[in-house]
Amino acid sequence: MTNLRLMLIVCKVILVGHELETNFDGEAANLVESCGKSAVKLVTLVTRHFPGFRDHSVYKGHQVFLYKRAQIFAADLWGAFKGKGYGEFNDIGAITIFADYIVPAVLQQLGVLRYSSDLACTIEANGEIGPGSEEEVELRACSVYAVEKMRELIRKKSGKQVLSVELDLWLWSIGVQCTCLQHHRTLSIYY
């Protein structure tokens, strides 16, 4: 690790610590408790207080909020604490998938998403897709939409509620096991 990279990490830790000290008496637990068992409120608080979690873009004049890392924070608490204590959220079902680069590729392989020929060529050539570009926002937002539709279909066909968090973990697990999976490449702090 270079000295510059280490310095950037130290600066981020100081900023997070300062924000926790200023607004939550220096305790991440206070941040979690202040959300009142709402995953949505926790995501809102995290994105309000920590700029590195503000994963949004302007797409054709409209703000698109994806908040991957903030949602993962809530989902990780839910999973680690098995829905109890710090992980008890009454609205965990409102958390969407964590739109990144693996899930869209898996959805494309499953035939759920179809890429334009230009996008497919860029991905096959390991070309970079710019952060916040139309292609990047479409890939991520369409993945969220597709998984929500999958949830609806599962509920209709089986009568069972499946959380987006659970579908995300399943799709992501498939993707990381498939070493030949070609995914989009975007240099971003958000995933």
CSV table of C-alpha atoms in Angstrom, one decimal:
chain,number,residue,atom,x,y,z
A,1,MET,CA,0.0,0.0,0.0
A,2,THR,CA,1.4,3.4,-1.0
A,3,ASN,CA,1.8,6.2,1.6
A,4,LEU,CA,-0.7,8.3,-0.3
A,5,ARG,CA,-3.3,5.5,-0.2
A,6,LEU,CA,-2.7,5.0,3.5
A,7,MET,CA,-3.0,8.7,4.2
A,8,LEU,CA,-6.4,8.8,2.4
A,9,ILE,CA,-7.6,5.9,4.5
A,10,VAL,CA,-6.5,7.7,7.7
A,11,CYS,CA,-8.3,10.9,6.6
A,12,LYS,CA,-11.5,8.9,5.9
A,13,VAL,CA,-11.3,7.3,9.4
A,14,ILE,CA,-10.8,10.7,11.0
A,15,LEU,CA,-13.8,12.1,9.1
A,16,VAL,CA,-16.0,9.2,10.1
A,17,GLY,CA,-14.8,9.5,13.7
A,18,HIS,CA,-15.4,13.2,13.8
A,19,GLU,CA,-19.0,12.7,12.5
A,20,LEU,CA,-19.7,10.0,15.0
A,21,GLU,CA,-18.3,12.1,17.8
A,22,THR,CA,-20.1,15.2,16.8
A,23,ASN,CA,-23.6,13.7,16.2
A,24,PHE,CA,-23.7,10.3,18.0
A,25,ASP,CA,-21.5,10.7,21.1
A,26,GLY,CA,-18.7,8.9,19.4
A,27,GLU,CA,-20.6,5.6,19.2
A,28,ALA,CA,-21.7,3.8,16.0
A,29,ALA,CA,-24.3,2.0,18.3
A,30,ASN,CA,-26.0,5.4,18.9
A,31,LEU,CA,-26.2,5.9,15.1
A,32,VAL,CA,-28.0,2.5,14.8
A,33,GLU,CA,-30.2,3.1,17.8
A,34,SER,CA,-31.3,6.5,16.5
A,35,CYS,CA,-32.9,4.9,13.5
A,36,GLY,CA,-35.7,3.5,15.6
A,37,LYS,CA,-35.5,0.0,14.1
A,38,SER,CA,-35.9,1.4,10.6
A,39,ALA,CA,-33.4,0.2,7.9
A,40,VAL,CA,-34.7,3.0,5.7
A,41,LYS,CA,-34.0,5.6,8.3
A,42,LEU,CA,-30.6,4.1,9.0
A,43,VAL,CA,-29.7,4.4,5.3
A,44,THR,CA,-30.9,8.0,5.3
A,45,LEU,CA,-28.8,8.8,8.4
A,46,VAL,CA,-25.7,7.1,7.0
A,47,THR,CA,-26.0,9.0,3.6
A,48,ARG,CA,-26.7,12.3,5.4
A,49,HIS,CA,-23.7,12.1,7.7
A,50,PHE,CA,-21.1,10.2,5.6
A,51,PRO,CA,-20.4,11.5,2.1
A,52,GLY,CA,-18.7,8.2,1.0
A,53,PHE,CA,-22.2,6.6,1.1
A,54,ARG,CA,-24.0,9.1,-1.1
A,55,ASP,CA,-24.3,6.8,-4.1
A,56,HIS,CA,-26.5,8.8,-6.5
A,57,SER,CA,-26.3,10.1,-10.1
A,58,VAL,CA,-28.2,12.4,-12.4
A,59,TYR,CA,-29.8,10.3,-15.1
A,60,LYS,CA,-31.6,12.3,-18.0
A,61,GLY,CA,-32.3,15.1,-15.6
A,62,HIS,CA,-33.5,12.9,-12.7
A,63,GLN,CA,-31.7,12.0,-9.5
A,64,VAL,CA,-31.2,8.3,-9.1
A,65,PHE,CA,-30.4,7.1,-5.6
A,66,LEU,CA,-28.8,3.6,-5.3
A,67,TYR,CA,-27.1,3.8,-1.9
A,68,LYS,CA,-25.4,0.4,-2.3
A,69,ARG,CA,-23.0,0.7,0.6
A,70,ALA,CA,-25.5,2.3,3.0
A,71,GLN,CA,-28.0,-0.4,2.3
A,72,ILE,CA,-25.3,-3.1,2.8
A,73,PHE,CA,-24.5,-1.5,6.2
A,74,ALA,CA,-28.2,-2.0,7.3
A,75,ALA,CA,-28.4,-5.5,5.7
A,76,ASP,CA,-25.1,-6.6,7.3
A,77,LEU,CA,-26.4,-5.5,10.8
A,78,TRP,CA,-29.7,-7.4,10.1
A,79,GLY,CA,-27.7,-10.5,9.1
A,80,ALA,CA,-25.0,-10.4,11.7
A,81,PHE,CA,-27.6,-9.9,14.5
A,82,LYS,CA,-30.1,-12.3,12.9
A,83,GLY,CA,-32.8,-9.6,12.9
A,84,LYS,CA,-32.4,-8.9,16.7
A,85,GLY,CA,-30.9,-6.1,18.7
A,86,TYR,CA,-28.9,-3.8,16.5
A,87,GLY,CA,-30.1,-5.8,13.5
A,88,GLU,CA,-33.8,-5.5,14.2
A,89,PHE,CA,-35.4,-3.5,11.4
A,90,ASN,CA,-39.2,-3.4,11.0
A,91,ASP,CA,-38.8,-2.5,7.3
A,92,ILE,CA,-35.8,-4.6,6.1
A,93,GLY,CA,-38.1,-5.5,3.1
A,94,ALA,CA,-37.7,-1.9,1.9
A,95,ILE,CA,-34.0,-2.4,1.2
A,96,THR,CA,-33.3,-3.1,-2.4
A,97,ILE,CA,-30.4,-5.2,-3.9
A,98,PHE,CA,-26.9,-3.7,-3.7
A,99,ALA,CA,-26.5,-2.6,-7.3
A,100,ASP,CA,-22.9,-3.2,-8.2
A,101,TYR,CA,-21.1,-5.0,-11.1
A,102,ILE,CA,-21.7,-8.7,-10.2
A,103,VAL,CA,-25.5,-8.8,-10.0
A,104,PRO,CA,-26.2,-7.2,-13.4
A,105,ALA,CA,-23.8,-9.7,-15.0
A,106,VAL,CA,-25.6,-12.6,-13.4
A,107,LEU,CA,-29.0,-11.2,-14.4
A,108,GLN,CA,-27.7,-10.9,-18.0
A,109,GLN,CA,-26.4,-14.5,-18.0
A,110,LEU,CA,-29.8,-15.7,-16.7
A,111,GLY,CA,-31.6,-13.8,-19.5
A,112,VAL,CA,-33.2,-11.4,-17.1
A,113,LEU,CA,-31.3,-8.4,-18.5
A,114,ARG,CA,-30.3,-7.8,-22.2
A,115,TYR,CA,-27.4,-5.6,-23.1
A,116,SER,CA,-27.3,-3.4,-26.2
A,117,SER,CA,-24.7,-4.7,-28.7
A,118,ASP,CA,-22.5,-1.6,-27.9
A,119,LEU,CA,-22.6,-2.3,-24.2
A,120,ALA,CA,-22.0,-6.0,-24.7
A,121,CYS,CA,-18.9,-5.2,-26.8
A,122,THR,CA,-17.6,-2.7,-24.2
A,123,ILE,CA,-18.0,-5.3,-21.4
A,124,GLU,CA,-16.4,-8.1,-23.5
A,125,ALA,CA,-13.5,-5.9,-24.3
A,126,ASN,CA,-13.0,-5.1,-20.6
A,127,GLY,CA,-13.7,-1.5,-21.4
A,128,GLU,CA,-14.4,1.0,-18.7
A,129,ILE,CA,-17.9,2.4,-18.2
A,130,GLY,CA,-17.8,5.8,-16.6
A,131,PRO,CA,-19.3,6.3,-13.1
A,132,GLY,CA,-22.6,8.1,-13.4
A,133,SER,CA,-22.8,7.5,-17.2
A,134,GLU,CA,-26.1,6.5,-18.7
A,135,GLU,CA,-24.9,2.9,-19.2
A,136,GLU,CA,-23.7,2.6,-15.6
A,137,VAL,CA,-26.9,4.0,-14.1
A,138,GLU,CA,-29.0,1.9,-16.4
A,139,LEU,CA,-27.2,-1.3,-15.5
A,140,ARG,CA,-27.5,-0.7,-11.8
A,141,ALA,CA,-31.0,0.7,-11.8
A,142,CYS,CA,-32.4,-2.0,-14.1
A,143,SER,CA,-30.8,-4.6,-11.9
A,144,VAL,CA,-32.7,-3.2,-8.9
A,145,TYR,CA,-36.0,-3.1,-10.9
A,146,ALA,CA,-35.4,-6.7,-12.3
A,147,VAL,CA,-34.9,-8.1,-8.8
A,148,GLU,CA,-38.0,-6.4,-7.5
A,149,LYS,CA,-39.9,-8.0,-10.3
A,150,MET,CA,-38.4,-11.3,-9.5
A,151,ARG,CA,-39.5,-10.9,-5.9
A,152,GLU,CA,-43.1,-10.2,-7.1
A,153,LEU,CA,-43.0,-13.3,-9.3
A,154,ILE,CA,-41.7,-15.5,-6.5
A,155,ARG,CA,-44.4,-14.2,-4.2
A,156,LYS,CA,-47.2,-14.8,-6.8
A,157,LYS,CA,-46.0,-18.3,-7.7
A,158,SER,CA,-45.0,-19.6,-4.3
A,159,GLY,CA,-46.9,-17.4,-1.9
A,160,LYS,CA,-43.6,-16.7,0.0
A,161,GLN,CA,-42.0,-13.4,0.7
A,162,VAL,CA,-38.4,-13.2,-0.3
A,163,LEU,CA,-36.3,-10.2,0.7
A,164,SER,CA,-34.2,-8.3,-1.9
A,165,VAL,CA,-31.3,-8.8,0.6
A,166,GLU,CA,-31.7,-12.5,0.2
A,167,LEU,CA,-31.9,-12.5,-3.6
A,168,ASP,CA,-28.9,-10.2,-3.7
A,169,LEU,CA,-26.8,-12.6,-1.7
A,170,TRP,CA,-28.0,-15.5,-3.8
A,171,LEU,CA,-27.3,-13.8,-7.1
A,172,TRP,CA,-23.9,-12.4,-5.9
A,173,SER,CA,-22.9,-15.8,-4.7
A,174,ILE,CA,-23.6,-17.3,-8.1
A,175,GLY,CA,-21.6,-14.5,-9.7
A,176,VAL,CA,-18.4,-14.8,-7.6
A,177,GLN,CA,-18.3,-18.5,-8.1
A,178,CYS,CA,-18.4,-18.1,-11.9
A,179,THR,CA,-14.8,-17.2,-12.8
A,180,CYS,CA,-15.7,-16.7,-16.5
A,181,LEU,CA,-18.5,-14.1,-15.7
A,182,GLN,CA,-17.9,-10.9,-17.7
A,183,HIS,CA,-19.0,-7.8,-15.9
A,184,HIS,CA,-18.9,-4.1,-16.4
A,185,ARG,CA,-15.9,-2.2,-15.1
A,186,THR,CA,-16.5,1.2,-13.4
A,187,LEU,CA,-14.0,3.0,-11.2
A,188,SER,CA,-16.1,4.2,-8.3
A,189,ILE,CA,-16.0,4.6,-4.5
A,190,TYR,CA,-19.5,3.3,-4.3
A,191,TYR,CA,-18.8,-0.4,-5.1
